[in-house]
Coordinates of C-alpha atoms in Angstrom, one line a residue:
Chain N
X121 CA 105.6 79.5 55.1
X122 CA 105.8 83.1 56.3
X123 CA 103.6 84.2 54.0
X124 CA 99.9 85.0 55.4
X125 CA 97.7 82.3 53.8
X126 CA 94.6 82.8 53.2
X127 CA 91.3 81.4 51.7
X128 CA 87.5 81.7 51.4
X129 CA 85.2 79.3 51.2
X130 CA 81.7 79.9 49.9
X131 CA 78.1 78.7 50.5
X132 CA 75.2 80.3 48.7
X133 CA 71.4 79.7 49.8
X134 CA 68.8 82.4 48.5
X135 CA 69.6 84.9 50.7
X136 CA 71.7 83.7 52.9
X137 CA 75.7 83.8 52.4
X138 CA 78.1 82.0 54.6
X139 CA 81.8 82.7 54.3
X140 CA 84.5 80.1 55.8
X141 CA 87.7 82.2 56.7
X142 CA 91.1 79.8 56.3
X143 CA 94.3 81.0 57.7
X144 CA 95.4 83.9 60.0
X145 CA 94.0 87.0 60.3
X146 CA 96.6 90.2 61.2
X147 CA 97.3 93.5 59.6
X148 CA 99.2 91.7 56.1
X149 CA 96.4 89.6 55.6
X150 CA 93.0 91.7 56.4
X151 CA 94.0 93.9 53.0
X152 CA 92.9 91.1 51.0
X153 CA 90.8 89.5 53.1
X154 CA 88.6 92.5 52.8
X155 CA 89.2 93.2 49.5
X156 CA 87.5 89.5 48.4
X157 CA 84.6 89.8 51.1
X158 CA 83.9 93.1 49.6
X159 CA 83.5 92.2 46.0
X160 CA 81.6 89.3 47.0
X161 CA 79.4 90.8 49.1
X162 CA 78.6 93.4 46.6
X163 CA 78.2 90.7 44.0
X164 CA 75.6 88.5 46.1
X165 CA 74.2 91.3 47.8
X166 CA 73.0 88.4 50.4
X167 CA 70.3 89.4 53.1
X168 CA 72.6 87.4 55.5
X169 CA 76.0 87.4 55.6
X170 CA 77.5 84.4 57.9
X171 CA 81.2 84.4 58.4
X172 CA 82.4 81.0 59.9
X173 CA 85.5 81.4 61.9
X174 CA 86.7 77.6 62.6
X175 CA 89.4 77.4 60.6
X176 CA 91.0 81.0 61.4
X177 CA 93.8 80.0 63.5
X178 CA 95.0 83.4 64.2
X179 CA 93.5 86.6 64.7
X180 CA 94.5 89.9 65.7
X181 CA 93.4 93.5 66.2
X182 CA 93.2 94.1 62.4
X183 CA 90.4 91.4 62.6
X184 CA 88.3 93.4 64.5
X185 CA 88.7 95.9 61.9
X186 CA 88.3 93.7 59.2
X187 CA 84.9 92.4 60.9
X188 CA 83.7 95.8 61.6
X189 CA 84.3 96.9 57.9
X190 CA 81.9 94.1 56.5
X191 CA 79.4 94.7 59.6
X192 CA 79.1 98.1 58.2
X193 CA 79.0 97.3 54.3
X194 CA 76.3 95.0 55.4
X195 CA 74.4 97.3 56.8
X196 CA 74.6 99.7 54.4
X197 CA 73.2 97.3 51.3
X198 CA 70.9 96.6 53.7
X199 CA 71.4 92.8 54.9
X200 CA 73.0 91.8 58.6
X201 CA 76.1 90.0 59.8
X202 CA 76.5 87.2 61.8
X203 CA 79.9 85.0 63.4
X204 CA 80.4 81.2 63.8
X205 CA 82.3 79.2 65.5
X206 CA 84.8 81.3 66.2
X207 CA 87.4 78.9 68.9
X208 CA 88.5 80.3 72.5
X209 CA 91.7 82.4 71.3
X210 CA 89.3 84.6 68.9
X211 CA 86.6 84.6 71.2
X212 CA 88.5 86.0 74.0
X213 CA 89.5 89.0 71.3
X214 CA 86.2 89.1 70.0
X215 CA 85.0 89.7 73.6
X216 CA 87.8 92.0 74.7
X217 CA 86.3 94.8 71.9
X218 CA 82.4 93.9 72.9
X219 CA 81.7 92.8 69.1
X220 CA 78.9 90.5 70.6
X221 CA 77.1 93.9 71.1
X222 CA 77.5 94.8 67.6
X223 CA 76.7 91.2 65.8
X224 CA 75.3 87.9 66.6
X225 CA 77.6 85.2 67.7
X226 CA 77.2 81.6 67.2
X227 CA 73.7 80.7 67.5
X228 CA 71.9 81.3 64.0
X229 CA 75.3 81.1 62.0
X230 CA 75.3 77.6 63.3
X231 CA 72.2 76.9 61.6
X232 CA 72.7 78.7 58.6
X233 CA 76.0 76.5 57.8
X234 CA 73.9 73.2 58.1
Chain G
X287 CA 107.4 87.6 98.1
X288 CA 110.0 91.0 98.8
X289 CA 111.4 92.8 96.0
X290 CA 114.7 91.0 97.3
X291 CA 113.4 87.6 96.8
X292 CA 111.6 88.2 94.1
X293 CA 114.9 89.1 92.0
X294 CA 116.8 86.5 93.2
X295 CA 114.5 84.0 91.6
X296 CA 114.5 86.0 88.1
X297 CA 118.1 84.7 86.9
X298 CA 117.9 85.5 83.0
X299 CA 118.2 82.0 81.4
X300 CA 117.9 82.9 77.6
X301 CA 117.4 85.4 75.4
X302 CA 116.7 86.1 72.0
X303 CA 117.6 89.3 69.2
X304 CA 115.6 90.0 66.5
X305 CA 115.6 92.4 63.5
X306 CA 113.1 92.4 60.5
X307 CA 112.5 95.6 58.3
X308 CA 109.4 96.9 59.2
X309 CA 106.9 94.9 56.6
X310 CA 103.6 93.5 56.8
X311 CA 104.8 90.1 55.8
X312 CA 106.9 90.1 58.7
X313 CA 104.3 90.1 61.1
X314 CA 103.7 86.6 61.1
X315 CA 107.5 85.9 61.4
X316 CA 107.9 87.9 64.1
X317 CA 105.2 86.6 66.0
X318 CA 105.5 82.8 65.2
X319 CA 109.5 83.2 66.1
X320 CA 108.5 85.0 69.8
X321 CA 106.3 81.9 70.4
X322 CA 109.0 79.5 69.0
X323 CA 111.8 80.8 71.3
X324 CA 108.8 81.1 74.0
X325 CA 108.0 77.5 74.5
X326 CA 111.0 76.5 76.3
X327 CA 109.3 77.9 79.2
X328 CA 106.1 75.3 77.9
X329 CA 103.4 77.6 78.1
X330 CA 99.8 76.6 77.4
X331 CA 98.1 77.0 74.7
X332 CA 96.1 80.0 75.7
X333 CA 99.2 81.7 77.0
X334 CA 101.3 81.5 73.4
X335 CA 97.7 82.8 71.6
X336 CA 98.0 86.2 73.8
X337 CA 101.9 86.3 73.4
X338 CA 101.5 86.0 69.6
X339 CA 98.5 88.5 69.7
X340 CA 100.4 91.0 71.6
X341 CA 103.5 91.1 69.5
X342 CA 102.1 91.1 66.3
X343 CA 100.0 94.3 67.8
X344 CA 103.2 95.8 68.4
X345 CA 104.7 95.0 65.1
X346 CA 102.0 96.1 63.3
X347 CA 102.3 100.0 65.3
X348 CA 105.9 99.9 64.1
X349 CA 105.1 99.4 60.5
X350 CA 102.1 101.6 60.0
X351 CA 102.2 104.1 62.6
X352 CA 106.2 104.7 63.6
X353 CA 107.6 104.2 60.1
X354 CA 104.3 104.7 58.0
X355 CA 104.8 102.3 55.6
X356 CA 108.3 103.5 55.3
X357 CA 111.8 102.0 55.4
X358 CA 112.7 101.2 59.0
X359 CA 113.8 97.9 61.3
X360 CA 112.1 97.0 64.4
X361 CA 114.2 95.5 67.4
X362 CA 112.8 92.5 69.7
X363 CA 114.9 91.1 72.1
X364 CA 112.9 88.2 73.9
X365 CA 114.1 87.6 77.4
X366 CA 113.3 84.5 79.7
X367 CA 113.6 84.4 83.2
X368 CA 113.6 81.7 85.6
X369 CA 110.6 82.0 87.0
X370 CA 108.7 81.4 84.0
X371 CA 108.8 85.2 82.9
X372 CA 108.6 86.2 79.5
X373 CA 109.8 89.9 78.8
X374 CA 109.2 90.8 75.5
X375 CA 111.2 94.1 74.3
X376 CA 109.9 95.7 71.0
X377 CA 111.9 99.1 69.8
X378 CA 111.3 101.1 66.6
X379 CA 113.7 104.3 65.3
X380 CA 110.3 105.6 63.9
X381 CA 108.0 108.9 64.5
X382 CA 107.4 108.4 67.9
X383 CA 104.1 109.2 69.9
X384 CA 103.0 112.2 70.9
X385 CA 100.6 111.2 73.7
X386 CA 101.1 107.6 75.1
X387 CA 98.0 108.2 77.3
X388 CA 95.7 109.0 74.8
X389 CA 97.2 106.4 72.3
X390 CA 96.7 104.0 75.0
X391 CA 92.9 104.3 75.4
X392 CA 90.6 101.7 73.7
X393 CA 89.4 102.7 70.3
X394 CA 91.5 105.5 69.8
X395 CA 93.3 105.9 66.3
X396 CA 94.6 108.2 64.2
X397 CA 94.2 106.2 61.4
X398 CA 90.5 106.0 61.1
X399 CA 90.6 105.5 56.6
X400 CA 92.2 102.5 57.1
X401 CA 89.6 100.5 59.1
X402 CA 91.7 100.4 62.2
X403 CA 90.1 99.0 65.2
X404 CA 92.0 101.0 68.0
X405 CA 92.1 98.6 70.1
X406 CA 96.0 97.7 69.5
X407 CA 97.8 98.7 73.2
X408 CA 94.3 97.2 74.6
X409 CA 95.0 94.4 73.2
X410 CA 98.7 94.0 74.5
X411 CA 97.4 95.6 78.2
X412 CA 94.7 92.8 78.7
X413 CA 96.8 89.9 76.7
X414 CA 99.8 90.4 79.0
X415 CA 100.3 91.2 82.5
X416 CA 102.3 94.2 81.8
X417 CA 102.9 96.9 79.0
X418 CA 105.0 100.1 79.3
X419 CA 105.3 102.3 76.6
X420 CA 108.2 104.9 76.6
X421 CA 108.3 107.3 73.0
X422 CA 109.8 110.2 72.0
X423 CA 108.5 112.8 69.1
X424 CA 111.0 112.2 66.2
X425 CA 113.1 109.2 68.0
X426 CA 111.3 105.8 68.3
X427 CA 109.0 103.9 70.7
X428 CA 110.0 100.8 73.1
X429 CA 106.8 99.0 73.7
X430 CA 108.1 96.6 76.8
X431 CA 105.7 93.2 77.1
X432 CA 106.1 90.8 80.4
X433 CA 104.0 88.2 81.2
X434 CA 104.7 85.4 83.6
X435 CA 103.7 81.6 82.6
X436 CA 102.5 78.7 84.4
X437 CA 100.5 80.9 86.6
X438 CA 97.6 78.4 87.5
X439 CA 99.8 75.4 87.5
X440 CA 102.3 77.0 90.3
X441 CA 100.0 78.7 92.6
X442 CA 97.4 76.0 93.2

């Protein structure tokens, strides 16, 4: 049970990519949490990447870093980054390192999950 | 409240040891037995999120940045107080740091490969009420947490 579990769940529309996190997100985990997001995203190349946060029950500084990473892999195929439905806890860590200056929050990943 | 009142109300009631090799996999025991041993004192939701944030932030400085992925323990001793007062007591036998006030600032990292966010001691300063950070160069780091629960409920 100590073990960092971890899962993706994927939904592919043209463009648009949207990745649901399972799990906690911490320094153990991140590694291959970013490891997966990255071969993905290079694989889909999507336009849009939207990563849905409900089911991430934990999250620490090495999210932010993890999230930062793919913001900038993003960017550099070209495409943009967006977070969902991220709950209190990770919003209040979210907010804490001003990420909603750096990607959309909520809003159009809401839709692009529908 | 004087400092003389304000002790006398602080009987220790329990306390808790911890040692764990300094491991990534760890991090998620450490954290989840801190907020175990923490809810006898029934904090909210919102305060175990912070308390679990905070210590696996200071876990995760013992493994990568006092022992560098090297062998090495880290030391928690949990202490609960009985006015709802957590202190949370992390030491590590690693590297040490050179500059506590510059490690201390947001964003700052020495690690910048490994897609660190810097924002580690922020983290611990804003998700707690308190954080001292005492190091020496070659010795180890205590990274000393408190936070006092039940806040709203007892002052309204």
């Amino acid at each position: 049970m100590f073990r960092t579990d971890y899962r993706l769940e994927i939904k592919k529309r043209d463009w648009l990519l949207v990745v649901r996190l399972f799990g906690e997100i911490d320094h153990h985990s991140a590694v291959y949490m970013r490891e997966e997001l990255d071969k993905l995203i290079l694989k889909e190349r999507p336009r849009r990447l939207v990563l849905d946060l409900s089911c991430i029950e934990f999250m620490d500084s090495a999210g932010l870093g993890l999230l930062m990473g793919r913001l900038r892999l993003m960017h550099d195929i070209g495409g943009v980054m967006a977070l969902t439905r991220p709950n209190e806890r990770i919003m209040k860590i979210l907010r804490l390192a001003g990420m909603e200056r750096f990607m959309e929050i909520d809003g159009e990943g809401a839709k692009g999950d529908r | 409240m004087d400092m003389k009142a304000e002790k006398r109300f602080r009987d220790e009631i329990n306390q808790m040891e911890l040692v764990l090799p300094a491991i990534s996999v760890n991090e998620g025991m450490a954290r989840a037995a801190v907020a175990a041993f923490c809810a006898q004192l029934s904090p909210d939701t919102t305060e175990l999120a912070d308390i679990k944030c905070a210590v696996s932030e200071a876990v995760t400085n013992c493994i990568v940045h006092a022992y560098k992925h090297k062998k090495g323990n880290f030391y928690i001793t949990v202490s609960l107080y009985s006015d709802k007062t957590v202190r949370i007591a992390i030491l590590d036998k690693g590297c040490g740091i050179p500059d506590v006030r510059r490690a201390r600032e947001p964003l700052f990292t020495t690690d910048s490969a490994g897609e660190r966010s810097g924002m580690g001691f922020t983290v611990m300063e804003n998700f707690m009420d308190r954080l001292t950070v005492t190091s020496r160069a070659g010795k180890g780091t205590l990274v000393v947490l408190t936070k006092r629960l039940g806040r709203l409920a007892t002052e309204e």
